[in-house]
Amino acid sequence: MSISGAANSVFSAVLLSLLGAIPVCANASSSGGAQVADDPRMPAVSQTDEEPLSARVYRTLEEQQDAGDRIELTPWLHVNGLIELEATRERLTRHSDNGHDRVRDEQLTVQLGVHADLAEHLHLDAVFEHDSDIGGVETDEFILAVERDAWEMSLGRQYTPLGIYYSTFVTGPSLEFGETRADRAVAVAYEVDERLEAVLAVYRGPAQSSSARSSEWNWAAAVNTSIGDAWSFGCSYQSDLADADSMLLADADNRYARRVGAVSAYLQWQGEQSTATFELVSATRAFEELDRDRDRPVAWNLEWVRFFPGMASEVALRLEGSKELEDEPQTRVGIALTHRISRGASVTVEYLHGRYDGVLAVDDQDEPYTRINQLGAMLSVAF
């Protein structure tokens, strides 16, 4: 067995042991409270040391990158980190003989964030990540940002403003197929007031026209706003969906005859101890390079979360769906339980059941699957 394989086995065993041993204690948050990083695209999270509003360490991609307390190395240099142990078990049912295939996965992810104040209005943010499935260390983000009053301009390797990808489950929703990270991007954000923000980004992505010799400049934009203390919503657009990290045109060498854009929208309701979020990501037209049954992908996700502050725990329900999205269920429902262990640590367990449509998901012999049942667990420790 390789070192990484042995390490994954040990991590999986430790995680499963923790899941069975962690009590649900009423004073779990009294030792300093829970830190949930504020995402400017979501409603403000009012929290105290005694009563955090979420049992999860993070709920969006932006909160994940900022998870943990910033540790001061010097007055101008701070770091934060996140360690995650994840284990999943899948049982896929074949259409032909009603037989089953089983898939298991264990994963260790270590993330380190660096924040440096280079001048009064100039700072650098970088996020480095090690993933046991990939190996090595990857630069997830590397941004040089200038802030002045209500304006911010950022340059470098960063995510485009297409979607927010809200979730409190171990397994991300299918709509994450739209998540896009660009190596060369410039983004400008303007905060009109506390309740309205607009973002415009231009970038170069990996996909390019079949008639071009180099990648083209593309763009993305988003508007996010809130009404009162309970409602927030937003919409976004990206000119080239083929640039997404899901690499929809990988079999066509990331080349396209015509660009296909993407739209996204979300709506969130925030109660005192409950949250409901709906989000959708969709291609604006069909890809000519893909088969007819998967050339215009779309996915949506609905989640409801109920937080129990006395137990520092929460329960979440998910209903999601997708259309023309390869390897993703047409419909999926699930439940997740999360417990806040300490100020910077949470553990989540989940169960998901999904149904496939047509031949979008097949085994090695091209036999289509009809159903999937999945168990997952994740330990998140932020520092």
CSV table of C-alpha atoms in Angstrom, one decimal, residues 100-339:
chain,number,residue,atom,x,y,z
A,100,HIS,CA,-25.1,-2.9,-8.1
A,101,ASP,CA,-21.7,-1.2,-8.2
A,102,ARG,CA,-20.1,0.2,-5.1
A,103,VAL,CA,-17.8,3.1,-5.0
A,104,ARG,CA,-15.9,4.3,-1.9
A,105,ASP,CA,-13.7,7.4,-1.5
A,106,GLU,CA,-11.6,8.9,1.2
A,107,GLN,CA,-10.1,12.3,0.8
A,108,LEU,CA,-7.8,14.7,2.8
A,109,THR,CA,-7.8,18.4,2.0
A,110,VAL,CA,-5.5,20.9,3.6
A,111,GLN,CA,-6.0,24.6,2.8
A,112,LEU,CA,-3.8,27.5,3.8
A,113,GLY,CA,-4.8,31.2,3.3
A,114,VAL,CA,-2.4,34.1,3.3
A,115,HIS,CA,-3.4,37.8,3.7
A,116,ALA,CA,-0.8,40.5,3.4
A,117,ASP,CA,-1.4,44.2,3.7
A,118,LEU,CA,1.1,45.7,1.3
A,119,ALA,CA,0.0,49.3,1.6
A,120,GLU,CA,-2.9,51.4,2.9
A,121,HIS,CA,-5.3,50.3,0.1
A,122,LEU,CA,-3.3,47.4,-1.4
A,123,HIS,CA,-3.4,43.8,-0.2
A,124,LEU,CA,-2.6,40.3,-1.4
A,125,ASP,CA,-4.7,37.2,-0.8
A,126,ALA,CA,-3.6,33.7,-1.6
A,127,VAL,CA,-5.1,30.3,-1.0
A,128,PHE,CA,-2.9,27.2,-1.3
A,129,GLU,CA,-4.5,23.7,-1.2
A,130,HIS,CA,-3.3,20.1,-1.0
A,131,ASP,CA,-5.8,17.4,-2.1
A,132,SER,CA,-4.9,13.8,-1.5
A,133,ASP,CA,-6.8,12.7,-4.6
A,134,ILE,CA,-4.6,14.9,-6.8
A,135,GLY,CA,-1.3,15.1,-4.8
A,136,GLY,CA,0.9,18.1,-4.5
A,137,VAL,CA,0.0,21.6,-3.6
A,138,GLU,CA,-2.1,23.8,-5.9
A,139,THR,CA,-2.6,27.6,-5.8
A,140,ASP,CA,-6.3,27.9,-5.6
A,141,GLU,CA,-6.3,31.7,-5.6
A,142,PHE,CA,-3.7,34.4,-5.9
A,143,ILE,CA,-5.1,37.9,-5.9
A,144,LEU,CA,-3.7,41.4,-5.7
A,145,ALA,CA,-6.5,43.8,-4.7
A,146,VAL,CA,-6.9,47.5,-4.4
A,147,GLU,CA,-9.7,48.8,-2.2
A,148,ARG,CA,-10.8,52.4,-2.1
A,149,ASP,CA,-14.1,53.5,-0.5
A,150,ALA,CA,-16.9,51.4,-2.1
A,151,TRP,CA,-14.6,50.1,-4.9
A,152,GLU,CA,-12.4,47.1,-5.1
A,153,MET,CA,-10.3,45.9,-8.1
A,154,SER,CA,-8.7,42.4,-8.0
A,155,LEU,CA,-6.1,40.9,-10.4
A,156,GLY,CA,-4.8,37.4,-10.6
A,157,ARG,CA,-6.0,33.8,-10.3
A,158,GLN,CA,-9.6,33.9,-8.9
A,159,TYR,CA,-13.1,32.6,-9.3
A,160,THR,CA,-15.6,34.3,-11.6
A,161,PRO,CA,-18.8,35.7,-10.0
A,162,LEU,CA,-21.0,33.0,-11.6
A,163,GLY,CA,-23.1,31.5,-8.8
A,164,ILE,CA,-22.7,31.2,-5.1
A,165,TYR,CA,-23.0,27.4,-4.7
A,166,TYR,CA,-24.6,27.5,-1.2
A,167,SER,CA,-24.7,24.1,0.6
A,168,THR,CA,-24.4,22.5,4.1
A,169,PHE,CA,-23.9,19.0,2.8
A,170,VAL,CA,-20.8,16.9,2.4
A,171,THR,CA,-21.5,16.4,-1.3
A,172,GLY,CA,-21.8,19.6,-3.3
A,173,PRO,CA,-24.9,20.1,-5.5
A,174,SER,CA,-24.9,19.3,-9.2
A,175,LEU,CA,-25.0,23.0,-10.1
A,176,GLU,CA,-21.3,23.2,-9.1
A,177,PHE,CA,-20.6,22.3,-12.8
A,178,GLY,CA,-20.7,26.1,-13.4
A,179,GLU,CA,-18.0,26.9,-10.9
A,180,THR,CA,-15.2,28.7,-12.9
A,181,ARG,CA,-11.6,29.6,-11.8
A,182,ALA,CA,-9.6,31.8,-14.2
A,183,ASP,CA,-5.8,32.0,-14.1
A,184,ARG,CA,-5.8,35.5,-15.6
A,185,ALA,CA,-8.7,37.7,-14.4
A,186,VAL,CA,-9.5,41.2,-13.5
A,187,ALA,CA,-12.6,41.9,-11.4
A,188,VAL,CA,-14.1,45.2,-10.2
A,189,ALA,CA,-16.7,45.2,-7.4
A,190,TYR,CA,-18.8,48.2,-6.4
A,191,GLU,CA,-20.8,48.3,-3.2
A,192,VAL,CA,-23.7,50.7,-3.9
A,193,ASP,CA,-24.7,50.5,-0.3
A,194,GLU,CA,-24.9,47.8,2.5
A,195,ARG,CA,-27.6,45.9,0.6
A,196,LEU,CA,-26.5,46.1,-3.1
A,197,GLU,CA,-23.3,45.0,-4.8
A,198,ALA,CA,-22.3,44.7,-8.4
A,199,VAL,CA,-19.3,42.8,-9.8
A,200,LEU,CA,-17.8,42.7,-13.3
A,201,ALA,CA,-14.9,40.5,-14.3
A,202,VAL,CA,-12.9,39.9,-17.5
A,203,TYR,CA,-10.7,36.8,-17.8
A,204,ARG,CA,-9.0,34.3,-20.0
A,205,GLY,CA,-10.1,30.7,-19.7
A,206,PRO,CA,-8.9,27.3,-21.1
A,207,ALA,CA,-11.6,27.0,-23.8
A,208,GLN,CA,-11.2,28.7,-27.1
A,209,SER,CA,-12.7,29.0,-30.5
A,210,SER,CA,-11.9,26.3,-33.0
A,211,SER,CA,-10.9,29.1,-35.4
A,212,ALA,CA,-8.6,31.0,-32.9
A,213,ARG,CA,-5.0,30.3,-32.1
A,214,SER,CA,-5.2,31.5,-28.5
A,215,SER,CA,-7.8,31.8,-25.8
A,216,GLU,CA,-10.1,34.7,-26.0
A,217,TRP,CA,-11.1,37.3,-23.3
A,218,ASN,CA,-14.4,36.5,-21.7
A,219,TRP,CA,-16.4,38.2,-19.0
A,220,ALA,CA,-18.8,37.6,-16.1
A,221,ALA,CA,-21.0,39.9,-14.1
A,222,ALA,CA,-23.2,39.6,-11.0
A,223,VAL,CA,-25.6,41.7,-9.0
A,224,ASN,CA,-26.4,40.8,-5.3
A,225,THR,CA,-28.9,42.5,-3.1
A,226,SER,CA,-31.1,42.0,0.0
A,227,ILE,CA,-34.4,43.2,1.2
A,228,GLY,CA,-34.9,43.7,4.9
A,229,ASP,CA,-33.3,41.2,7.2
A,230,ALA,CA,-34.8,38.1,5.8
A,231,TRP,CA,-34.5,38.0,2.0
A,232,SER,CA,-31.5,38.2,-0.4
A,233,PHE,CA,-31.2,37.4,-4.0
A,234,GLY,CA,-28.9,37.8,-7.0
A,235,CYS,CA,-28.2,36.9,-10.6
A,236,SER,CA,-25.1,36.4,-12.6
A,237,TYR,CA,-24.0,35.8,-16.2
A,238,GLN,CA,-20.8,34.4,-17.8
A,239,SER,CA,-20.0,34.6,-21.5
A,240,ASP,CA,-18.4,31.2,-21.8
A,241,LEU,CA,-19.6,28.2,-19.9
A,242,ALA,CA,-16.9,26.0,-21.5
A,243,ASP,CA,-14.4,27.7,-19.2
A,244,ALA,CA,-15.9,26.1,-16.1
A,245,ASP,CA,-13.9,23.7,-14.0
A,246,SER,CA,-16.2,20.8,-15.0
A,247,MET,CA,-14.5,21.0,-18.5
A,248,LEU,CA,-17.6,20.2,-20.5
A,249,LEU,CA,-15.7,20.2,-23.8
A,250,ALA,CA,-12.7,18.1,-22.6
A,251,ASP,CA,-13.4,15.5,-25.3
A,252,ALA,CA,-13.3,18.3,-27.9
A,253,ASP,CA,-10.0,19.6,-26.7
A,254,ASN,CA,-11.8,22.6,-25.1
A,255,ARG,CA,-12.6,24.0,-28.5
A,256,TYR,CA,-16.0,25.3,-29.6
A,257,ALA,CA,-17.6,26.4,-32.8
A,258,ARG,CA,-19.6,29.1,-30.9
A,259,ARG,CA,-19.5,30.3,-27.4
A,260,VAL,CA,-22.2,29.2,-25.0
A,261,GLY,CA,-23.0,31.5,-22.0
A,262,ALA,CA,-24.4,30.6,-18.6
A,263,VAL,CA,-26.8,32.3,-16.3
A,264,SER,CA,-27.3,31.8,-12.5
A,265,ALA,CA,-29.7,33.1,-9.9
A,266,TYR,CA,-30.4,32.5,-6.2
A,267,LEU,CA,-32.9,33.4,-3.6
A,268,GLN,CA,-32.4,33.0,0.1
A,269,TRP,CA,-34.7,33.4,3.1
A,270,GLN,CA,-33.1,33.8,6.5
A,271,GLY,CA,-35.2,33.3,9.7
A,272,GLU,CA,-34.0,33.4,13.3
A,273,GLN,CA,-32.9,29.7,13.3
A,274,SER,CA,-33.8,28.5,9.8
A,275,THR,CA,-32.6,29.2,6.3
A,276,ALA,CA,-34.0,28.3,2.9
A,277,THR,CA,-32.0,28.7,-0.3
A,278,PHE,CA,-32.8,28.1,-4.0
A,279,GLU,CA,-30.2,28.4,-6.7
A,280,LEU,CA,-30.1,27.6,-10.5
A,281,VAL,CA,-27.3,27.5,-13.1
A,282,SER,CA,-28.1,27.0,-16.8
A,283,ALA,CA,-26.4,27.1,-20.2
A,284,THR,CA,-28.0,29.8,-22.4
A,285,ARG,CA,-28.0,27.6,-25.5
A,286,ALA,CA,-26.8,24.2,-26.8
A,287,PHE,CA,-23.1,23.2,-27.4
A,288,GLU,CA,-22.7,22.0,-31.0
A,289,GLU,CA,-19.8,19.7,-29.9
A,290,LEU,CA,-22.0,17.6,-27.4
A,291,ASP,CA,-24.6,14.9,-28.0
A,292,ARG,CA,-28.2,16.1,-28.1
A,293,ASP,CA,-29.1,14.6,-24.7
A,294,ARG,CA,-26.4,16.6,-22.9
A,295,ASP,CA,-25.7,19.7,-24.9
A,296,ARG,CA,-27.6,22.2,-22.8
A,297,PRO,CA,-26.9,21.4,-19.1
A,298,VAL,CA,-29.0,23.0,-16.3
A,299,ALA,CA,-29.1,22.2,-12.6
A,300,TRP,CA,-30.9,23.6,-9.5
A,301,ASN,CA,-30.7,23.1,-5.8
A,302,LEU,CA,-33.1,23.8,-2.9
A,303,GLU,CA,-31.9,23.5,0.7
A,304,TRP,CA,-33.6,24.1,4.0
A,305,VAL,CA,-31.6,24.2,7.2
A,306,ARG,CA,-32.8,24.3,10.8
A,307,PHE,CA,-30.2,25.3,13.5
A,308,PHE,CA,-30.5,24.2,17.1
A,309,PRO,CA,-28.3,26.6,19.1
A,310,GLY,CA,-28.7,24.8,22.4
A,311,MET,CA,-27.1,21.7,20.9
A,312,ALA,CA,-24.8,23.5,18.5
A,313,SER,CA,-26.3,21.3,15.8
A,314,GLU,CA,-28.4,21.6,12.6
A,315,VAL,CA,-30.4,19.4,10.2
A,316,ALA,CA,-30.5,20.2,6.5
A,317,LEU,CA,-32.8,18.8,3.8
A,318,ARG,CA,-32.0,19.0,0.1
A,319,LEU,CA,-34.0,18.6,-3.1
A,320,GLU,CA,-32.1,19.1,-6.4
A,321,GLY,CA,-32.3,18.3,-10.0
A,322,SER,CA,-30.4,18.5,-13.3
A,323,LYS,CA,-31.0,18.1,-17.0
A,324,GLU,CA,-28.6,17.1,-19.7
A,325,LEU,CA,-25.7,17.0,-17.2
A,326,GLU,CA,-23.5,13.9,-17.6
A,327,ASP,CA,-22.9,11.6,-14.5
A,328,GLU,CA,-25.4,13.6,-12.4
A,329,PRO,CA,-28.8,12.4,-11.1
A,330,GLN,CA,-31.9,13.9,-12.7
A,331,THR,CA,-33.4,14.2,-9.2
A,332,ARG,CA,-31.8,13.8,-5.8
A,333,VAL,CA,-33.0,14.2,-2.2
A,334,GLY,CA,-31.1,14.0,1.0
A,335,ILE,CA,-30.6,14.8,4.7
A,336,ALA,CA,-27.5,16.0,6.5
A,337,LEU,CA,-26.8,16.4,10.2
A,338,THR,CA,-24.0,18.8,11.4
A,339,HIS,CA,-22.6,19.2,14.9
